[in-house]
Coordinates of C-alpha atoms in Angstrom, one line a residue:
X28 CA -20.1 16.7 -25.7
X29 CA -22.2 16.8 -22.3
X30 CA -19.0 16.6 -20.5
X31 CA -17.3 19.7 -22.1
X32 CA -20.2 21.6 -21.8
X33 CA -21.0 21.0 -18.0
X34 CA -17.2 21.3 -17.2
X35 CA -16.7 24.7 -19.0
X36 CA -19.9 25.7 -17.4
X37 CA -18.8 25.2 -14.1
X38 CA -15.0 26.0 -14.5
X39 CA -16.1 29.3 -15.9
X40 CA -18.3 30.1 -12.9
X41 CA -15.0 29.6 -10.6
X42 CA -13.1 32.7 -11.9
X43 CA -12.9 34.8 -15.2
X44 CA -8.9 34.2 -14.8
X45 CA -7.3 31.3 -16.0
X46 CA -5.5 30.0 -13.2
X47 CA -3.5 26.6 -12.0
X48 CA -6.4 26.1 -9.5
X49 CA -9.1 26.4 -11.8
X50 CA -7.7 24.5 -14.5
X51 CA -7.2 21.5 -12.2
X52 CA -10.8 21.9 -10.8
X53 CA -12.1 22.0 -14.4
X54 CA -10.1 18.9 -15.5
X55 CA -11.3 17.0 -12.0
X56 CA -15.0 18.0 -13.2
X57 CA -14.7 16.8 -16.6
X58 CA -13.1 13.4 -15.3
X59 CA -15.7 13.1 -12.7
X60 CA -18.7 13.7 -15.2
X61 CA -17.3 11.1 -17.7
X62 CA -17.2 8.6 -14.8
X63 CA -20.5 9.5 -13.6
X64 CA -22.1 9.1 -17.3
X65 CA -20.1 5.8 -17.8
X66 CA -21.8 4.5 -14.6
X67 CA -25.2 5.8 -15.5
X68 CA -24.8 4.0 -19.0
X69 CA -23.5 0.6 -17.3
X70 CA -26.5 0.6 -14.9
X71 CA -29.3 1.2 -17.7
X72 CA -27.4 -1.2 -19.9
X73 CA -27.1 -4.0 -17.1
X74 CA -30.9 -3.3 -16.4
X75 CA -32.0 -4.4 -19.8
X76 CA -29.4 -7.4 -20.1
X77 CA -31.0 -8.7 -16.7
X78 CA -34.5 -8.1 -18.2
X79 CA -33.6 -9.9 -21.0
X80 CA -31.7 -12.9 -19.6
X81 CA -35.2 -13.3 -17.5
X82 CA -37.2 -13.4 -20.3
X83 CA -35.0 -16.0 -22.1
X84 CA -35.0 -18.5 -19.1
X85 CA -39.0 -18.3 -19.0
X86 CA -38.9 -19.2 -22.8
X87 CA -40.3 -15.7 -23.8
X88 CA -37.7 -14.4 -25.8
X89 CA -34.6 -15.8 -27.6
X90 CA -33.0 -12.9 -29.0
X91 CA -33.3 -9.1 -29.9
X92 CA -34.0 -6.2 -27.4
X93 CA -35.7 -6.9 -24.1
X94 CA -38.8 -5.2 -24.6
X95 CA -40.3 -1.7 -25.7
X96 CA -38.1 0.4 -23.7
X97 CA -35.2 -1.2 -24.9
X98 CA -36.1 -0.5 -28.6
X99 CA -36.7 3.1 -27.4
X100 CA -33.3 3.4 -25.8
X101 CA -31.7 1.6 -28.9
X102 CA -33.3 4.1 -31.2
X103 CA -32.2 7.1 -29.2
X104 CA -28.7 5.4 -29.0
X105 CA -28.5 5.1 -33.0
X106 CA -29.9 8.7 -33.2
X107 CA -27.0 10.0 -31.0
X108 CA -24.4 7.9 -32.2
X109 CA -25.2 8.8 -36.0
X110 CA -25.1 12.5 -35.0
X111 CA -22.0 12.2 -33.2
X112 CA -20.0 10.3 -35.7
X113 CA -21.3 12.8 -38.6
X114 CA -20.6 15.9 -36.4
X115 CA -17.0 14.6 -35.5
X116 CA -16.1 14.0 -39.2
X117 CA -17.7 17.4 -40.6
X118 CA -16.0 19.4 -37.9
X119 CA -12.9 17.7 -38.5
X120 CA -13.0 18.5 -42.1
X121 CA -14.1 22.2 -41.7
X122 CA -11.5 22.9 -39.0
X123 CA -8.8 21.4 -41.1
X124 CA -10.1 23.8 -44.0
X125 CA -10.3 26.7 -41.6
X126 CA -6.8 26.1 -40.5
X127 CA -5.5 25.4 -43.9
X128 CA -5.8 29.0 -45.0
X129 CA -6.3 28.1 -48.7
X130 CA -7.7 30.8 -50.7
X131 CA -10.5 29.0 -51.9
X132 CA -11.7 28.5 -48.5
X133 CA -11.5 32.2 -48.0
X134 CA -13.6 33.2 -51.2
X135 CA -16.2 30.2 -51.1
X136 CA -16.7 29.2 -47.7
X137 CA -16.6 32.2 -45.6
X138 CA -20.5 32.0 -45.1
X139 CA -19.9 28.7 -43.2
X140 CA -17.5 30.3 -40.5
X141 CA -19.3 33.1 -40.1
X142 CA -22.8 31.6 -39.5
X143 CA -24.0 32.0 -36.3
X144 CA -24.1 28.1 -35.4
X145 CA -20.6 28.1 -36.1
X146 CA -19.5 31.2 -33.9
X147 CA -21.5 29.5 -30.9
X148 CA -20.0 26.1 -30.9
X149 CA -16.2 27.5 -32.4
X150 CA -15.1 27.7 -28.8
X151 CA -16.0 24.1 -27.8
X152 CA -14.6 22.2 -30.7
X153 CA -11.0 21.7 -29.1
X154 CA -13.2 21.1 -25.5
X155 CA -14.7 17.9 -27.2
X156 CA -11.6 16.9 -28.8
X157 CA -9.5 17.3 -25.5
X158 CA -12.4 15.3 -23.4
X159 CA -13.0 12.8 -26.1
X160 CA -9.2 11.9 -25.6
X161 CA -9.6 11.6 -21.8
X162 CA -12.8 9.8 -22.3
X163 CA -10.8 7.3 -24.6
X164 CA -8.2 7.1 -22.1
X165 CA -10.4 6.2 -19.3
X166 CA -12.1 3.3 -21.5
X167 CA -9.2 1.8 -23.2
X168 CA -7.1 2.0 -19.8
X169 CA -10.2 0.3 -17.7
X170 CA -10.3 -2.3 -20.4
X171 CA -6.9 -3.2 -20.8
X172 CA -5.9 -2.9 -17.2
X173 CA -2.8 -1.9 -15.2
X174 CA -1.5 -5.5 -15.4
X175 CA -1.2 -5.8 -18.9
X176 CA 0.1 -2.3 -19.4
X177 CA 3.0 -3.2 -16.7
X178 CA 3.3 -6.3 -18.1
X179 CA 3.9 -5.0 -21.7
X180 CA 6.5 -2.4 -20.4
X181 CA 8.3 -5.4 -18.6
X182 CA 8.3 -7.6 -21.8
X183 CA 9.7 -4.5 -23.8
X184 CA 12.6 -4.0 -21.2
X185 CA 13.4 -7.6 -21.3
X186 CA 13.6 -7.2 -25.2
X187 CA 15.8 -4.1 -24.6
X188 CA 18.0 -6.1 -22.0
X189 CA 18.6 -8.8 -24.4
X190 CA 19.9 -6.6 -27.1
X191 CA 22.3 -5.1 -24.7
X192 CA 23.3 -8.2 -23.2
X193 CA 24.0 -9.8 -26.8
X194 CA 26.0 -6.9 -27.5
X195 CA 28.2 -6.8 -24.3
X196 CA 28.8 -10.8 -24.8
X197 CA 30.1 -10.4 -28.4
X198 CA 32.0 -7.6 -28.0
X199 CA 33.3 -7.4 -24.6
X200 CA 33.2 -11.1 -22.9
X201 CA 36.6 -13.1 -23.7
X202 CA 35.0 -16.2 -23.5
X203 CA 33.1 -15.6 -26.7
X204 CA 36.3 -14.5 -28.7
X205 CA 36.6 -18.2 -30.1
X206 CA 33.0 -17.8 -31.5
X207 CA 34.1 -14.5 -33.1
X208 CA 37.1 -15.9 -34.8
X209 CA 35.3 -18.5 -36.3
X210 CA 32.6 -16.6 -37.8
X211 CA 35.3 -14.2 -39.1
X212 CA 37.6 -17.0 -40.7
X213 CA 34.3 -18.0 -42.4
X214 CA 33.4 -14.6 -43.9
X215 CA 37.0 -14.4 -44.9
X216 CA 37.3 -17.7 -46.6
X217 CA 40.6 -18.3 -48.0
X218 CA 41.5 -14.8 -47.7
X219 CA 43.3 -12.8 -44.8
X220 CA 41.1 -12.1 -41.8
X221 CA 40.7 -8.4 -41.7
X222 CA 39.3 -6.0 -39.1
X223 CA 36.1 -5.7 -40.9
X224 CA 35.7 -9.5 -40.7
X225 CA 36.0 -9.3 -37.1
X226 CA 33.5 -6.4 -36.9
X227 CA 31.1 -8.1 -39.0
X228 CA 31.4 -11.6 -36.9
X229 CA 30.6 -9.7 -33.6
X230 CA 27.3 -8.0 -35.1
X231 CA 26.4 -11.3 -36.3
X232 CA 27.2 -13.2 -33.0
X233 CA 25.3 -10.1 -31.6
X234 CA 22.5 -11.0 -33.8
X235 CA 22.4 -14.5 -33.0
X236 CA 22.6 -14.2 -29.0
X237 CA 19.7 -11.8 -29.6
X238 CA 17.5 -14.3 -31.3
X239 CA 18.2 -17.1 -28.8
X240 CA 17.4 -14.8 -25.7
X241 CA 14.2 -13.2 -27.7
X242 CA 12.7 -17.0 -28.0
X243 CA 13.0 -17.1 -24.1
X244 CA 11.6 -13.6 -24.0
X245 CA 8.4 -14.4 -26.1
X246 CA 7.8 -17.9 -24.3
X247 CA 8.0 -15.5 -20.9
X248 CA 5.7 -13.1 -22.5
X249 CA 2.9 -15.8 -23.7
X250 CA 3.3 -17.6 -20.2
X251 CA 2.8 -14.2 -18.3
X252 CA -0.2 -13.2 -20.6
X253 CA -2.0 -16.4 -20.2
X254 CA -1.5 -16.1 -16.2
X255 CA -2.7 -12.4 -16.4
X256 CA -5.7 -13.5 -18.6
X257 CA -6.7 -16.2 -16.3
X258 CA -6.7 -13.8 -13.2
X259 CA -8.7 -11.7 -15.2
X260 CA -11.7 -14.3 -14.6
X261 CA -11.9 -12.8 -11.2
X262 CA -14.5 -10.1 -10.9
X263 CA -12.4 -8.1 -7.9
X264 CA -9.1 -8.6 -9.8
X265 CA -10.8 -7.3 -13.2
X266 CA -12.3 -4.3 -11.4
X267 CA -9.1 -3.4 -9.5
X268 CA -7.2 -3.8 -12.4
X269 CA -9.4 -1.8 -14.7
X270 CA -9.4 1.1 -12.5
X271 CA -5.6 1.0 -12.0
X272 CA -5.4 1.0 -15.8
X273 CA -7.9 3.8 -16.4
X274 CA -5.8 6.0 -13.9
X275 CA -2.6 5.3 -15.5
X276 CA -4.0 5.7 -18.9
X277 CA -5.6 8.9 -17.9
X278 CA -2.5 10.1 -16.1
X279 CA -0.3 9.4 -19.2
X280 CA -2.6 11.0 -21.8
X281 CA -2.8 14.1 -19.5
X282 CA 0.6 14.3 -19.3
X283 CA 1.3 14.2 -22.8
X284 CA -1.3 16.6 -23.6
X285 CA 0.3 18.8 -21.1
X286 CA 3.8 18.6 -22.4
X287 CA 2.8 19.5 -26.0
X288 CA 1.1 22.6 -25.0
X289 CA 3.8 23.7 -23.1
X290 CA 6.4 23.0 -26.0
X291 CA 3.9 24.8 -28.6
X292 CA 2.6 27.6 -25.9
X293 CA 5.3 30.1 -27.0
X294 CA 3.9 30.2 -30.5
X295 CA 0.7 31.0 -29.2
X296 CA 1.9 34.0 -27.2
X297 CA 3.9 35.7 -30.0
X298 CA 1.6 35.8 -32.7
X299 CA 3.9 38.6 -34.3
X300 CA 6.9 36.1 -35.0
X301 CA 4.4 33.0 -35.8
X302 CA 1.4 35.0 -37.5
X303 CA 0.3 31.5 -38.9
X304 CA -0.6 30.3 -35.5
X305 CA -3.2 33.0 -35.0
X306 CA -6.1 30.9 -36.7
X307 CA -5.2 27.8 -34.7
X308 CA -5.1 29.8 -31.7
X309 CA -8.4 31.2 -32.1
X310 CA -10.0 27.9 -31.6
X311 CA -8.8 28.2 -28.0
X312 CA -9.5 31.7 -27.0
X313 CA -12.8 31.0 -25.3
X314 CA -12.4 27.3 -24.7
X315 CA -13.1 26.1 -21.1
X316 CA -11.3 22.7 -21.0
X317 CA -9.0 22.9 -23.9
X318 CA -7.4 26.1 -22.9
X319 CA -5.5 24.4 -20.0
X320 CA -3.6 22.4 -22.6
X321 CA -2.4 25.0 -25.0
X322 CA -2.6 28.9 -24.3
X323 CA -3.2 28.7 -20.8
X324 CA -1.1 25.3 -20.3
X325 CA -1.0 24.3 -16.5
X326 CA 2.4 23.7 -16.8
X327 CA 3.3 27.0 -18.1
X328 CA 1.0 28.6 -15.7
X329 CA 3.2 26.6 -13.1
X330 CA 6.2 28.2 -14.4
X331 CA 7.6 25.3 -16.0
X332 CA 9.6 26.4 -19.1
X333 CA 9.1 24.6 -22.5
X334 CA 10.9 21.3 -22.6
X335 CA 12.0 22.0 -26.3
X336 CA 12.8 25.4 -27.8
X337 CA 10.2 25.0 -30.5
X338 CA 9.9 28.7 -30.9
X339 CA 13.9 29.2 -31.3
X340 CA 14.0 26.1 -33.8
X341 CA 11.2 27.6 -36.1
X342 CA 12.4 31.1 -35.8

């Protein structure tokens, strides 16, 4: 929430009109504030952990918080977490109901959506959502690391290669014809071997070869994961791996959000043809961060045409 407020405020001071430069600077500010808050949080947490370990070493403590200030910070943290969790759930429900445009919402809940508090926080709802996704990407990317991500992609690639290789061997390699004929004869029984028996035999052989190759891939995957786990015990490797993992995850999430916005943006710019989008677009009109993923999508501002003609399909 602090990140969304600061980045929206600073980004808003740069220029009144949404531009590519303003959008990029706003996103960089948001990511920078997230990292700064994470470092401050980590520094404070480690300070209390060191204090607790020293007291345990002296025999003054066995468990629980490190002292009075740790209890105070714990209470504040609990209060903040409780507020954020309850606020997120409440806002999600209220936004979903508002976008649903059900008759009972207009009839019975108008006072909520015209309340001054809702009017003030409405432009920030989507900012909180998008900044939250970026924060989640940074945290999960750092925890998982780039090595595990790359290894998962490689293992998936090996599985795909095994499937393609198995199909090629069963359908195109002459040396496997004997196995195909044997399986076809088994499927045909005492009857005549038909073309269907041969096709089924080829697919059965494909499945068998794929399962054999999959065993090897699984063994290689387990061995590689164990090696990466052993390397992760090194503090330097863990930090470097985490930094690249956070960078990769953040870039991936930002890319997905920008592409989705680029696809949906034409609907936001043509409310006459798509009036049902007016309510949804109203949440982005005065947003400081989210706007660069939707109505002022950065890809669209750069002149990139929608990757999918969603507007044409819907019309």
